[in-house]
Amino acid sequence: MKFFLDTANIEKIKEAASWGILDGVTTNPTLVAREGKDFDTVVREILKIVEGPVSLEVISTDWKGMVEEAEKLASYGDNVVIKIPMTIDGLKATKILSSKGIMVNTTLIFSPAQALLAAKAGTAYLSPFIGRLDDISSYGMRLVEDIIQIIDNYGFECEVIVASVRHPMHVLEAALIGADIVTMPFEVLQKMIKHPLTDIGLERFLKDWEKMKG
Ligand code: G3P
């Protein structure tokens, strides 16, 4: 299972990379805007740190604009993946870009039908937003199950990125289903490590060791 960080924050990306378990990064306009820096500066910094896939999202909503933006972004590095929203124009742009060998991550997927269309258009990654579905009392992880089933049925060559992840249980559920990738906020990654019994256990080991020494 691959772990991506869903952030544009350089410090968080550096920290997760230093743990040796970071496979890639996903960004979106909200995440980049949150950093308060110019887009190009943020992107180039991220690409210096991360060797794996880095998803950068287009702002255009028409297919021509999307393709133009995507071609510019793709020139920033071999590991750049273009995030394209799940719209008709997005679908057209995906077909063109994938035919040119530019990797696409189809974003804002909320239904299996949308995932099927994106897969057919040749996307490399499908990003179902599970947290936002959970937020509206829908079962986000069910969408992931359905998408994986569809990919397996037809042997589509794309990977599922479980996105809009809110807590460690989302990661665990995605792992149990067998999702290829989870992209998560740094805070979720931190929470995955913590367990009070680990802290208590370590403290006890160290105390006992000190006692033995004298
Ligand atoms: O990067 C896309 C996605 O992960 C956004 O998550 O928390 O804004 O729903 P969220």
Short mmCIF file of C-alpha atoms and ligand atoms in Angstrom, two decimals:
data_model
loop_
_atom_site.label_atom_id
_atom_site.label_comp_id
_atom_site.label_asym_id
_atom_site.label_seq_id
_atom_site.Cartn_x
_atom_site.Cartn_y
_atom_site.Cartn_z
CA MET A 1 0.00 0.00 0.00
CA LYS A 2 1.35 3.41 -0.91
CA PHE A 3 1.14 6.38 1.43
CA PHE A 4 0.76 9.85 -0.05
CA LEU A 5 0.61 13.07 1.92
CA ASP A 6 -2.34 15.33 1.06
CA THR A 7 -0.68 18.69 1.66
CA ALA A 8 1.38 21.47 0.11
CA ASN A 9 3.19 22.17 3.38
CA ILE A 10 6.93 21.78 2.89
CA GLU A 11 7.79 21.13 6.54
CA LYS A 12 5.19 18.35 6.82
CA ILE A 13 6.35 16.78 3.56
CA LYS A 14 10.00 16.90 4.72
CA GLU A 15 9.08 15.36 8.08
CA ALA A 16 7.04 12.49 6.57
CA ALA A 17 9.77 11.87 3.98
CA SER A 18 12.31 11.57 6.81
CA TRP A 19 10.26 8.70 8.31
CA GLY A 20 10.97 6.69 5.16
CA ILE A 21 7.34 5.85 4.38
CA LEU A 22 6.32 8.61 1.98
CA ASP A 23 5.50 7.45 -1.55
CA GLY A 24 4.01 10.62 -3.03
CA VAL A 25 2.11 13.86 -2.52
CA THR A 26 -1.27 15.17 -3.63
CA THR A 27 -2.20 18.83 -3.63
CA ASN A 28 -5.27 20.82 -4.60
CA PRO A 29 -5.91 24.57 -5.00
CA THR A 30 -7.18 24.85 -1.40
CA LEU A 31 -4.05 23.21 0.01
CA VAL A 32 -1.68 25.36 -2.07
CA ALA A 33 -3.57 28.57 -1.23
CA ARG A 34 -3.33 27.68 2.48
CA GLU A 35 0.49 27.98 2.29
CA GLY A 36 0.25 31.65 1.29
CA LYS A 37 3.10 31.30 -1.23
CA ASP A 38 3.25 31.57 -4.98
CA PHE A 39 2.13 28.33 -6.72
CA ASP A 40 5.34 27.79 -8.70
CA THR A 41 7.54 28.25 -5.63
CA VAL A 42 5.54 25.72 -3.58
CA VAL A 43 5.46 23.18 -6.40
CA ARG A 44 9.17 23.38 -7.15
CA GLU A 45 9.99 22.96 -3.45
CA ILE A 46 7.76 19.87 -3.22
CA LEU A 47 9.36 18.36 -6.31
CA LYS A 48 12.83 18.78 -4.79
CA ILE A 49 11.81 16.61 -1.81
CA VAL A 50 9.51 13.97 -3.32
CA GLU A 51 10.67 11.40 -5.87
CA GLY A 52 7.29 9.66 -6.16
CA PRO A 53 4.16 10.97 -7.90
CA VAL A 54 3.20 14.57 -7.09
CA SER A 55 -0.34 15.55 -8.10
CA LEU A 56 -0.83 19.16 -9.18
CA GLU A 57 -4.32 20.38 -10.01
CA VAL A 58 -5.37 22.52 -12.96
CA ILE A 59 -7.52 25.61 -12.39
CA SER A 60 -9.06 25.84 -15.88
CA THR A 61 -12.52 24.40 -16.34
CA ASP A 62 -12.48 24.07 -20.14
CA TRP A 63 -10.62 21.16 -21.74
CA LYS A 64 -8.31 23.32 -23.86
CA GLY A 65 -7.23 25.33 -20.84
CA MET A 66 -6.80 22.14 -18.81
CA VAL A 67 -4.57 20.60 -21.47
CA GLU A 68 -2.46 23.77 -21.76
CA GLU A 69 -2.01 24.03 -18.00
CA ALA A 70 -1.30 20.31 -17.72
CA GLU A 71 1.43 20.43 -20.36
CA LYS A 72 3.13 23.30 -18.54
CA LEU A 73 2.88 21.53 -15.16
CA ALA A 74 4.08 18.21 -16.60
CA SER A 75 7.29 19.94 -17.75
CA TYR A 76 8.21 20.58 -14.08
CA GLY A 77 9.23 16.96 -13.57
CA ASP A 78 8.80 13.35 -14.67
CA ASN A 79 6.92 12.56 -11.45
CA VAL A 80 4.24 15.24 -11.97
CA VAL A 81 0.69 13.90 -12.17
CA ILE A 82 -2.05 16.23 -13.36
CA LYS A 83 -5.15 16.43 -11.22
CA ILE A 84 -8.20 16.94 -13.40
CA PRO A 85 -11.74 17.33 -12.03
CA MET A 86 -14.45 14.84 -12.95
CA THR A 87 -16.39 16.88 -15.53
CA ILE A 88 -17.09 16.44 -19.27
CA ASP A 89 -14.24 18.83 -20.07
CA GLY A 90 -12.11 16.96 -17.55
CA LEU A 91 -12.87 13.71 -19.33
CA LYS A 92 -11.89 15.18 -22.73
CA ALA A 93 -8.67 16.58 -21.28
CA THR A 94 -7.90 13.22 -19.62
CA LYS A 95 -8.23 11.36 -22.92
CA ILE A 96 -5.90 13.82 -24.67
CA LEU A 97 -3.32 13.93 -21.89
CA SER A 98 -3.24 10.18 -21.31
CA SER A 99 -2.78 9.64 -25.07
CA LYS A 100 0.26 11.93 -24.86
CA GLY A 101 1.69 9.91 -21.97
CA ILE A 102 0.91 12.54 -19.32
CA MET A 103 -0.39 10.92 -16.13
CA VAL A 104 -3.77 12.10 -14.85
CA ASN A 105 -5.30 11.85 -11.40
CA THR A 106 -9.07 12.25 -11.72
CA THR A 107 -10.26 14.16 -8.71
CA LEU A 108 -13.63 14.88 -7.08
CA ILE A 109 -14.96 11.37 -7.71
CA PHE A 110 -18.13 10.68 -5.76
CA SER A 111 -19.73 7.79 -7.67
CA PRO A 112 -18.67 4.49 -9.27
CA ALA A 113 -20.10 5.72 -12.61
CA GLN A 114 -17.71 8.69 -12.56
CA ALA A 115 -14.79 6.37 -11.79
CA LEU A 116 -15.74 4.09 -14.69
CA LEU A 117 -15.76 7.03 -17.13
CA ALA A 118 -12.39 8.31 -15.92
CA ALA A 119 -10.88 4.83 -16.20
CA LYS A 120 -12.18 4.54 -19.76
CA ALA A 121 -10.63 7.92 -20.61
CA GLY A 122 -7.25 6.54 -19.55
CA THR A 123 -6.66 8.15 -16.19
CA ALA A 124 -3.73 6.80 -14.17
CA TYR A 125 -5.30 7.49 -10.77
CA LEU A 126 -8.86 7.68 -9.47
CA SER A 127 -9.45 9.82 -6.38
CA PRO A 128 -12.69 9.03 -4.56
CA PHE A 129 -13.33 11.60 -1.79
CA ILE A 130 -14.53 9.40 1.03
CA GLY A 131 -14.55 11.90 3.93
CA ARG A 132 -16.82 14.29 2.07
CA LEU A 133 -19.25 11.42 1.42
CA ASP A 134 -19.16 10.41 5.08
CA ASP A 135 -19.88 14.08 5.89
CA ILE A 136 -23.21 13.84 4.08
CA SER A 137 -24.17 10.54 5.72
CA SER A 138 -23.10 8.44 2.74
CA TYR A 139 -20.75 5.44 3.08
CA GLY A 140 -17.51 6.69 1.50
CA MET A 141 -15.62 3.42 1.78
CA ARG A 142 -18.38 1.60 -0.12
CA LEU A 143 -17.46 3.76 -3.11
CA VAL A 144 -13.86 2.56 -2.87
CA GLU A 145 -15.02 -1.07 -2.80
CA ASP A 146 -17.15 -0.53 -5.91
CA ILE A 147 -14.36 1.21 -7.81
CA ILE A 148 -11.87 -1.58 -7.03
CA GLN A 149 -14.42 -4.14 -8.23
CA ILE A 150 -14.90 -2.25 -11.52
CA ILE A 151 -11.13 -1.93 -12.10
CA ASP A 152 -10.67 -5.65 -11.42
CA ASN A 153 -13.60 -6.67 -13.64
CA TYR A 154 -12.08 -5.04 -16.70
CA GLY A 155 -8.37 -4.84 -15.89
CA PHE A 156 -8.24 -1.05 -16.18
CA GLU A 157 -4.69 0.16 -15.67
CA CYS A 158 -5.31 2.74 -13.00
CA GLU A 159 -4.77 2.95 -9.26
CA VAL A 160 -7.20 4.07 -6.60
CA ILE A 161 -6.13 6.92 -4.32
CA VAL A 162 -8.40 7.00 -1.30
CA ALA A 163 -8.73 10.75 -0.70
CA SER A 164 -10.45 13.12 1.71
CA VAL A 165 -9.18 10.95 4.55
CA ARG A 166 -10.03 12.24 8.02
CA HIS A 167 -8.70 9.71 10.55
CA PRO A 168 -6.60 6.52 10.93
CA MET A 169 -9.65 4.25 10.62
CA HIS A 170 -10.14 5.48 7.06
CA VAL A 171 -6.58 4.34 6.30
CA LEU A 172 -7.13 0.99 7.98
CA GLU A 173 -10.42 0.36 6.19
CA ALA A 174 -8.77 1.27 2.87
CA ALA A 175 -5.98 -1.22 3.65
CA LEU A 176 -8.48 -3.97 4.48
CA ILE A 177 -10.26 -3.38 1.18
CA GLY A 178 -6.90 -3.47 -0.62
CA ALA A 179 -6.86 0.09 -2.01
CA ASP A 180 -3.60 0.90 -3.84
CA ILE A 181 -2.95 4.28 -2.24
CA VAL A 182 -4.19 6.47 0.59
CA THR A 183 -3.51 10.19 0.58
CA MET A 184 -3.82 11.70 4.01
CA PRO A 185 -3.17 14.85 5.99
CA PHE A 186 0.08 14.73 8.01
CA GLU A 187 -1.97 14.77 11.23
CA VAL A 188 -3.59 11.43 10.29
CA LEU A 189 -0.16 9.89 9.70
CA GLN A 190 0.94 11.12 13.15
CA LYS A 191 -2.18 9.67 14.79
CA MET A 192 -1.51 6.26 13.20
CA ILE A 193 1.71 5.93 15.18
CA LYS A 194 0.33 6.80 18.57
CA HIS A 195 -0.98 4.27 21.08
CA PRO A 196 -1.11 4.99 24.83
CA LEU A 197 -0.08 1.41 25.66
CA THR A 198 3.10 1.84 23.58
CA ASP A 199 4.01 4.98 25.56
CA ILE A 200 3.15 3.33 28.92
CA GLY A 201 5.00 0.14 27.93
CA LEU A 202 8.15 2.00 26.93
CA GLU A 203 8.12 4.09 30.09
CA ARG A 204 7.82 0.90 32.18
CA PHE A 205 10.68 -0.84 30.34
CA LEU A 206 12.97 2.14 30.88
CA LYS A 207 12.03 2.46 34.58
CA ASP A 208 12.66 -1.28 35.18
CA TRP A 209 16.00 -1.01 33.39
CA GLU A 210 17.03 1.91 35.61
CA LYS A 211 15.96 -0.05 38.75
CA MET A 212 18.07 -3.04 37.73
CA LYS A 213 21.09 -0.83 37.22
CA GLY A 214 20.89 0.21 40.76
O1 G3P B 1 -6.91 16.38 -2.02
C1 G3P B 1 -8.23 16.10 -2.08
C2 G3P B 1 -8.92 15.63 -0.83
O2 G3P B 1 -8.14 14.74 -0.14
C3 G3P B 1 -9.53 16.72 -0.01
O3 G3P B 1 -9.88 16.34 1.27
O4 G3P B 1 -10.52 16.92 3.59
O5 G3P B 1 -10.82 18.64 1.78
O6 G3P B 1 -12.27 16.64 1.90
P1 G3P B 1 -10.93 17.18 2.17
#
